[in-house]
PDB file of C-alpha atoms and ligand atoms in Angstrom:
ATOM      1  CA  MET A   1     152.192 185.842   2.847  1.00 57.00           C
ATOM      2  CA  SER A   2     150.174 188.289   0.843  1.00 56.00           C
ATOM      3  CA  ARG A   3     146.814 187.244   2.056  1.00 63.00           C
ATOM      4  CA  SER A   4     144.665 190.254   2.472  1.00 61.00           C
ATOM      5  CA  ALA A   5     143.189 190.282   5.932  1.00 63.00           C
ATOM      6  CA  ARG A   6     140.364 192.682   5.506  1.00 67.00           C
ATOM      7  CA  PRO A   7     137.583 191.460   7.735  1.00 64.00           C
ATOM      8  CA  PHE A   8     134.111 191.519   6.293  1.00 66.00           C
ATOM      9  CA  ARG A   9     131.815 193.392   8.589  1.00 65.00           C
ATOM     10  CA  PRO A  10     128.159 193.184   7.706  1.00 63.00           C
ATOM     11  CA  LEU A  11     127.068 194.743  10.991  1.00 60.00           C
ATOM     12  CA  GLY A  12     126.260 198.138   9.516  1.00 60.00           C
ATOM     13  CA  ALA A  13     124.076 196.638   6.811  1.00 58.00           C
ATOM     14  CA  VAL A  14     122.293 194.428   9.320  1.00 58.00           C
ATOM     15  CA  LEU A  15     121.524 197.392  11.543  1.00 55.00           C
ATOM     16  CA  VAL A  16     120.172 199.410   8.653  1.00 57.00           C
ATOM     17  CA  SER A  17     117.926 196.523   7.601  1.00 58.00           C
ATOM     18  CA  ALA A  18     116.651 196.112  11.135  1.00 54.00           C
ATOM     19  CA  VAL A  19     115.861 199.801  11.429  1.00 54.00           C
ATOM     20  CA  MET A  20     114.111 199.794   8.068  1.00 54.00           C
ATOM     21  CA  ALA A  21     112.054 196.767   9.052  1.00 52.00           C
ATOM     22  CA  LEU A  22     111.027 198.473  12.282  1.00 51.00           C
ATOM     23  CA  ALA A  23     110.119 201.654  10.470  1.00 49.00           C
ATOM     24  CA  VAL A  24     107.959 199.776   8.012  1.00 48.00           C
ATOM     25  CA  ALA A  25     106.311 197.717  10.723  1.00 46.00           C
ATOM     26  CA  GLY A  26     105.542 200.786  12.797  1.00 56.00           C
ATOM     27  CA  CYS A  27     103.729 202.672  10.112  1.00 65.00           C
ATOM     28  CA  GLY A  28     100.710 202.588   7.925  1.00 56.00           C
ATOM     29  CA  SER A  29     100.800 201.668   4.293  1.00 51.00           C
ATOM     30  CA  ASP A  30     102.716 204.056   2.098  1.00 49.00           C
ATOM     31  CA  ASP A  31     100.777 202.965  -0.945  1.00 49.00           C
ATOM     32  CA  SER A  32      98.200 205.685  -1.271  1.00 46.00           C
ATOM     33  CA  GLY A  33      97.454 204.707  -4.852  1.00 44.00           C
ATOM     34  CA  SER A  34      95.806 208.028  -5.589  1.00 46.00           C
ATOM     35  CA  GLY A  35      98.029 209.001  -8.470  1.00 46.00           C
ATOM     36  CA  SER A  36     100.504 211.815  -8.649  1.00 50.00           C
ATOM     37  CA  GLY A  37     100.037 215.515  -8.383  1.00 59.00           C
ATOM     38  CA  SER A  38      99.832 217.913  -5.549  1.00 66.00           C
ATOM     39  CA  ASP A  39      96.929 219.058  -3.430  1.00 73.00           C
ATOM     40  CA  SER A  40      98.100 222.624  -3.461  1.00 68.00           C
ATOM     41  CA  SER A  41      94.898 223.833  -1.833  1.00 82.00           C
ATOM     42  CA  VAL A  42      96.086 222.271   1.408  1.00 91.00           C
ATOM     43  CA  VAL A  43      98.983 224.684   1.732  1.00 92.00           C
ATOM     44  CA  LYS A  44      98.420 228.306   2.683  1.00 92.00           C
ATOM     45  CA  LYS A  45     100.790 231.094   3.518  1.00 91.00           C
ATOM     46  CA  ASP A  46     100.614 232.603   6.962  1.00 89.00           C
ATOM     47  CA  SER A  47     101.114 236.312   7.633  1.00 90.00           C
ATOM     48  CA  SER A  48     104.889 235.937   7.523  1.00 90.00           C
ATOM     49  CA  GLY A  49     104.788 234.017   4.240  1.00 92.00           C
ATOM     50  CA  THR A  50     105.512 230.606   5.772  1.00 94.00           C
ATOM     51  CA  SER A  51     103.796 227.675   4.082  1.00 94.00           C
ATOM     52  CA  THR A  52     101.169 226.401   6.468  1.00 96.00           C
ATOM     53  CA  VAL A  53      99.022 223.293   6.544  1.00 97.00           C
ATOM     54  CA  ASP A  54      95.978 223.048   8.769  1.00 97.00           C
ATOM     55  CA  ILE A  55      95.627 219.622  10.344  1.00 97.00           C
ATOM     56  CA  THR A  56      92.478 218.732  12.224  1.00 97.00           C
ATOM     57  CA  PHE A  57      92.080 215.682  14.420  1.00 97.00           C
ATOM     58  CA  LYS A  58      88.573 214.738  15.386  1.00 96.00           C
ATOM     59  CA  GLY A  59      87.695 211.382  16.852  1.00 94.00           C
ATOM     60  CA  ASP A  60      89.205 208.723  14.613  1.00 93.00           C
ATOM     61  CA  SER A  61      89.702 210.944  11.618  1.00 95.00           C
ATOM     62  CA  VAL A  62      92.217 213.465  10.461  1.00 96.00           C
ATOM     63  CA  THR A  63      92.088 216.125   7.779  1.00 96.00           C
ATOM     64  CA  PRO A  64      93.862 216.221   5.401  1.00 96.00           C
ATOM     65  CA  SER A  65      94.171 212.523   4.767  1.00 95.00           C
ATOM     66  CA  GLY A  66      97.074 211.632   2.517  1.00 95.00           C
ATOM     67  CA  ALA A  67      97.255 215.003   0.784  1.00 95.00           C
ATOM     68  CA  LYS A  68     100.272 215.467  -1.432  1.00 95.00           C
ATOM     69  CA  VAL A  69     102.260 218.575  -0.751  1.00 94.00           C
ATOM     70  CA  LYS A  70     105.390 219.861  -2.398  1.00 93.00           C
ATOM     71  CA  VAL A  71     107.926 221.627  -0.245  1.00 93.00           C
ATOM     72  CA  LYS A  72     111.387 222.962  -0.833  1.00 94.00           C
ATOM     73  CA  ALA A  73     114.241 221.355   1.046  1.00 96.00           C
ATOM     74  CA  GLY A  74     115.251 223.561   3.950  1.00 96.00           C
ATOM     75  CA  ASP A  75     112.074 225.640   3.858  1.00 95.00           C
ATOM     76  CA  PRO A  76     109.949 225.733   6.995  1.00 96.00           C
ATOM     77  CA  LEU A  77     106.501 224.164   6.864  1.00 96.00           C
ATOM     78  CA  LYS A  78     104.149 225.176   9.616  1.00 97.00           C
ATOM     79  CA  LEU A  79     101.651 222.643  10.899  1.00 97.00           C
ATOM     80  CA  HIS A  80      98.646 224.298  12.427  1.00 97.00           C
ATOM     81  CA  ILE A  81      97.149 221.467  14.443  1.00 98.00           C
ATOM     82  CA  THR A  82      93.685 221.445  15.942  1.00 98.00           C
ATOM     83  CA  ALA A  83      92.927 218.353  17.979  1.00 97.00           C
ATOM     84  CA  ASP A  84      90.239 217.044  20.256  1.00 97.00           C
ATOM     85  CA  LYS A  85      92.861 215.086  22.173  1.00 95.00           C
ATOM     86  CA  ALA A  86      96.619 215.020  22.502  1.00 95.00           C
ATOM     87  CA  GLY A  87      98.715 212.855  20.226  1.00 95.00           C
ATOM     88  CA  GLU A  88     101.831 212.599  18.170  1.00 95.00           C
ATOM     89  CA  ILE A  89     102.654 213.081  14.526  1.00 97.00           C
ATOM     90  CA  HIS A  90     105.454 211.150  12.943  1.00 97.00           C
ATOM     91  CA  VAL A  91     107.448 212.750  10.137  1.00 97.00           C
ATOM     92  CA  HIS A  92     109.311 210.162   8.102  1.00 96.00           C
ATOM     93  CA  SER A  93     112.199 212.403   7.238  1.00 94.00           C
ATOM     94  CA  SER A  94     115.791 211.511   7.819  1.00 90.00           C
ATOM     95  CA  PRO A  95     116.274 211.784  10.727  1.00 91.00           C
ATOM     96  CA  GLU A  96     112.645 211.218  11.578  1.00 94.00           C
ATOM     97  CA  GLN A  97     110.784 213.727  13.665  1.00 95.00           C
ATOM     98  CA  HIS A  98     108.100 213.274  16.265  1.00 96.00           C
ATOM     99  CA  ILE A  99     105.748 216.133  16.799  1.00 96.00           C
ATOM    100  CA  GLU A 100     103.688 216.136  19.940  1.00 96.00           C
ATOM    101  CA  TYR A 101     100.535 218.148  20.168  1.00 96.00           C
ATOM    102  CA  ALA A 102      98.074 218.826  22.897  1.00 96.00           C
ATOM    103  CA  ALA A 103      94.310 218.993  22.823  1.00 97.00           C
ATOM    104  CA  GLY A 104      93.390 222.336  21.362  1.00 98.00           C
ATOM    105  CA  THR A 105      95.540 224.245  18.938  1.00 98.00           C
ATOM    106  CA  THR A 106      99.241 223.702  18.403  1.00 97.00           C
ATOM    107  CA  ASP A 107     101.595 225.304  15.911  1.00 97.00           C
ATOM    108  CA  LYS A 108     104.727 223.374  14.999  1.00 96.00           C
ATOM    109  CA  THR A 109     107.205 224.080  12.284  1.00 96.00           C
ATOM    110  CA  VAL A 110     109.090 221.322  10.520  1.00 96.00           C
ATOM    111  CA  THR A 111     111.993 221.700   8.167  1.00 96.00           C
ATOM    112  CA  ILE A 112     113.124 218.880   5.939  1.00 96.00           C
ATOM    113  CA  ASP A 113     116.633 219.152   4.616  1.00 94.00           C
ATOM    114  CA  GLN A 114     116.829 216.086   2.436  1.00 94.00           C
ATOM    115  CA  PRO A 115     114.969 215.809  -0.841  1.00 95.00           C
ATOM    116  CA  GLY A 116     112.663 212.838  -1.145  1.00 95.00           C
ATOM    117  CA  VAL A 117     109.162 211.728  -0.332  1.00 96.00           C
ATOM    118  CA  VAL A 118     108.319 212.096   3.330  1.00 97.00           C
ATOM    119  CA  ASP A 119     105.198 210.658   4.908  1.00 97.00           C
ATOM    120  CA  VAL A 120     103.600 212.542   7.752  1.00 97.00           C
ATOM    121  CA  GLU A 121     101.503 210.156   9.815  1.00 97.00           C
ATOM    122  CA  SER A 122      99.502 209.861  12.935  1.00 95.00           C
ATOM    123  CA  HIS A 123     100.510 206.705  14.703  1.00 88.00           C
ATOM    124  CA  SER A 124      97.719 207.087  17.213  1.00 86.00           C
ATOM    125  CA  LEU A 125      95.181 206.878  14.388  1.00 92.00           C
ATOM    126  CA  ASP A 126      97.385 204.845  12.044  1.00 92.00           C
ATOM    127  CA  LYS A 127      96.632 207.268   9.231  1.00 95.00           C
ATOM    128  CA  LEU A 128      98.605 209.103   6.607  1.00 97.00           C
ATOM    129  CA  ILE A 129      98.093 212.839   6.913  1.00 97.00           C
ATOM    130  CA  LEU A 130     100.433 214.310   4.328  1.00 97.00           C
ATOM    131  CA  GLN A 131     102.847 213.050   1.788  1.00 96.00           C
ATOM    132  CA  LEU A 132     105.533 215.655   1.275  1.00 96.00           C
ATOM    133  CA  THR A 133     107.553 215.760  -1.878  1.00 95.00           C
ATOM    134  CA  VAL A 134     110.733 217.547  -0.897  1.00 95.00           C
ATOM    135  CA  ARG A 135     113.035 218.972  -3.538  1.00 94.00           C
TER     136      ARG A 135
HETATM  137 CU1   CU B   1     105.455 206.685  11.021  1.00 80.38          CU
END
Protein backbone atom coordinates (compact mmCIF):
# COMPACT_ATOMS: atom_id res chain seq x y z
CA MET A 1 0.00 0.00 0.00
CA SER A 2 2.54 2.57 -1.02
CA ARG A 3 0.41 4.40 -3.46
CA SER A 4 1.11 8.05 -3.21
CA ALA A 5 -2.12 9.92 -2.72
CA ARG A 6 -1.11 13.39 -3.65
CA PRO A 7 -4.10 14.96 -5.32
CA PHE A 8 -3.43 16.98 -8.42
CA ARG A 9 -4.92 20.40 -8.05
CA PRO A 10 -4.90 22.50 -11.18
CA LEU A 11 -7.18 25.13 -9.68
CA GLY A 12 -4.43 27.67 -9.09
CA ALA A 13 -3.20 27.43 -12.66
CA VAL A 14 -6.73 27.71 -14.02
CA LEU A 15 -7.36 30.85 -12.00
CA VAL A 16 -4.15 32.44 -13.16
CA SER A 17 -5.01 31.68 -16.79
CA ALA A 18 -8.48 33.13 -16.36
CA VAL A 19 -7.11 36.31 -14.82
CA MET A 20 -4.52 36.65 -17.57
CA ALA A 21 -7.17 36.16 -20.24
CA LEU A 22 -9.32 38.85 -18.63
CA ALA A 23 -6.41 41.22 -18.38
CA VAL A 24 -5.56 40.76 -22.03
CA ALA A 25 -9.17 41.11 -23.12
CA GLY A 26 -9.63 44.28 -21.11
CA CYS A 27 -6.73 46.14 -22.59
CA GLY A 28 -5.42 47.57 -25.77
CA SER A 29 -2.71 45.97 -27.80
CA ASP A 30 0.66 45.80 -26.12
CA ASP A 31 2.42 45.59 -29.44
CA SER A 32 3.54 49.14 -29.98
CA GLY A 33 6.03 48.07 -32.62
CA SER A 34 7.96 51.31 -32.35
CA GLY A 35 11.30 49.78 -31.51
CA SER A 36 13.22 50.03 -28.30
CA GLY A 37 14.67 52.99 -26.53
CA SER A 38 13.34 55.50 -24.14
CA ASP A 39 11.55 58.78 -24.67
CA SER A 40 13.48 60.46 -21.93
CA SER A 41 12.09 63.87 -22.87
CA VAL A 42 8.76 62.78 -21.42
CA VAL A 43 10.14 62.59 -17.90
CA LYS A 44 10.95 65.73 -15.94
CA LYS A 45 11.97 66.29 -12.37
CA ASP A 46 9.69 68.31 -10.16
CA SER A 47 10.96 70.73 -7.52
CA SER A 48 11.54 67.90 -5.05
CA GLY A 49 13.44 65.81 -7.61
CA THR A 50 10.62 63.33 -8.24
CA SER A 51 10.38 62.02 -11.79
CA THR A 52 7.26 63.50 -13.31
CA VAL A 53 5.34 62.79 -16.48
CA ASP A 54 2.77 65.22 -17.82
CA ILE A 55 -0.28 63.46 -19.21
CA THR A 56 -2.88 65.43 -21.12
CA PHE A 57 -6.29 64.12 -22.07
CA LYS A 58 -8.19 66.06 -24.67
CA GLY A 59 -11.20 64.68 -26.45
CA ASP A 60 -10.27 61.25 -27.79
CA SER A 61 -6.55 61.72 -27.56
CA VAL A 62 -3.91 61.50 -24.91
CA THR A 63 -0.35 62.77 -24.77
CA PRO A 64 2.05 61.06 -24.49
CA SER A 65 0.89 58.11 -26.53
CA GLY A 66 2.91 54.98 -25.92
CA ALA A 67 6.04 56.78 -24.75
CA LYS A 68 8.70 54.52 -23.31
CA VAL A 69 9.94 55.52 -19.92
CA LYS A 70 12.52 53.90 -17.71
CA VAL A 71 11.95 53.96 -13.98
CA LYS A 72 13.70 52.41 -11.04
CA ALA A 73 11.82 49.84 -9.02
CA GLY A 74 10.54 51.42 -5.83
CA ASP A 75 11.06 54.98 -7.03
CA PRO A 76 8.02 57.25 -7.12
CA LEU A 77 6.79 58.45 -10.50
CA LYS A 78 4.48 61.42 -10.43
CA LEU A 79 1.73 61.65 -13.02
CA HIS A 80 0.68 65.21 -13.61
CA ILE A 81 -2.67 64.74 -15.32
CA THR A 82 -4.58 67.43 -17.15
CA ALA A 83 -7.94 66.29 -18.46
CA ASP A 84 -10.99 67.75 -20.08
CA LYS A 85 -13.12 65.10 -18.40
CA ALA A 86 -12.77 62.61 -15.59
CA GLY A 87 -11.48 59.12 -16.25
CA GLU A 88 -9.28 56.34 -15.06
CA ILE A 89 -5.77 55.22 -15.82
CA HIS A 90 -4.83 51.59 -15.54
CA VAL A 91 -1.30 50.67 -14.50
CA HIS A 92 -0.46 47.11 -15.45
CA SER A 93 1.86 46.51 -12.55
CA SER A 94 1.56 43.62 -10.19
CA PRO A 95 -0.73 44.20 -8.41
CA GLU A 96 -2.37 46.46 -10.94
CA GLN A 97 -3.30 49.98 -10.01
CA HIS A 98 -6.22 52.12 -11.03
CA ILE A 99 -5.73 55.82 -10.95
CA GLU A 100 -8.80 57.99 -11.04
CA TYR A 101 -8.59 61.57 -12.13
CA ALA A 102 -11.05 64.38 -12.33
CA ALA A 103 -11.56 67.01 -14.98
CA GLY A 104 -8.87 69.60 -14.49
CA THR A 105 -5.50 68.88 -12.99
CA THR A 106 -4.65 65.88 -10.86
CA ASP A 107 -1.33 64.79 -9.41
CA LYS A 108 -0.91 61.11 -8.60
CA THR A 109 2.20 59.26 -7.64
CA VAL A 110 2.74 55.63 -8.55
CA THR A 111 5.45 53.36 -7.30
CA ILE A 112 6.23 50.08 -8.99
CA ASP A 113 8.11 47.58 -6.90
CA GLN A 114 8.56 44.77 -9.37
CA PRO A 115 10.93 45.01 -12.31
CA GLY A 116 9.37 44.42 -15.69
CA VAL A 117 7.53 46.21 -18.44
CA VAL A 118 4.40 47.94 -17.23
CA ASP A 119 1.81 49.43 -19.55
CA VAL A 120 -0.02 52.52 -18.43
CA GLU A 121 -3.30 52.78 -20.30
CA SER A 122 -6.48 54.70 -20.52
CA HIS A 123 -9.33 52.26 -20.70
CA SER A 124 -11.80 55.03 -21.39
CA LEU A 125 -9.91 55.89 -24.58
CA ASP A 126 -8.47 52.41 -25.12
CA LYS A 127 -5.03 53.90 -25.61
CA LEU A 128 -1.55 53.20 -24.37
CA ILE A 129 -0.12 56.23 -22.60
CA LEU A 130 3.22 55.04 -21.27
CA GLN A 131 5.23 51.90 -21.33
CA LEU A 132 7.38 51.78 -18.23
CA THR A 133 10.50 49.71 -18.12
CA VAL A 134 11.06 49.06 -14.44
CA ARG A 135 14.42 47.85 -13.19
CU1 LIG B 1 -5.30 48.00 -18.79
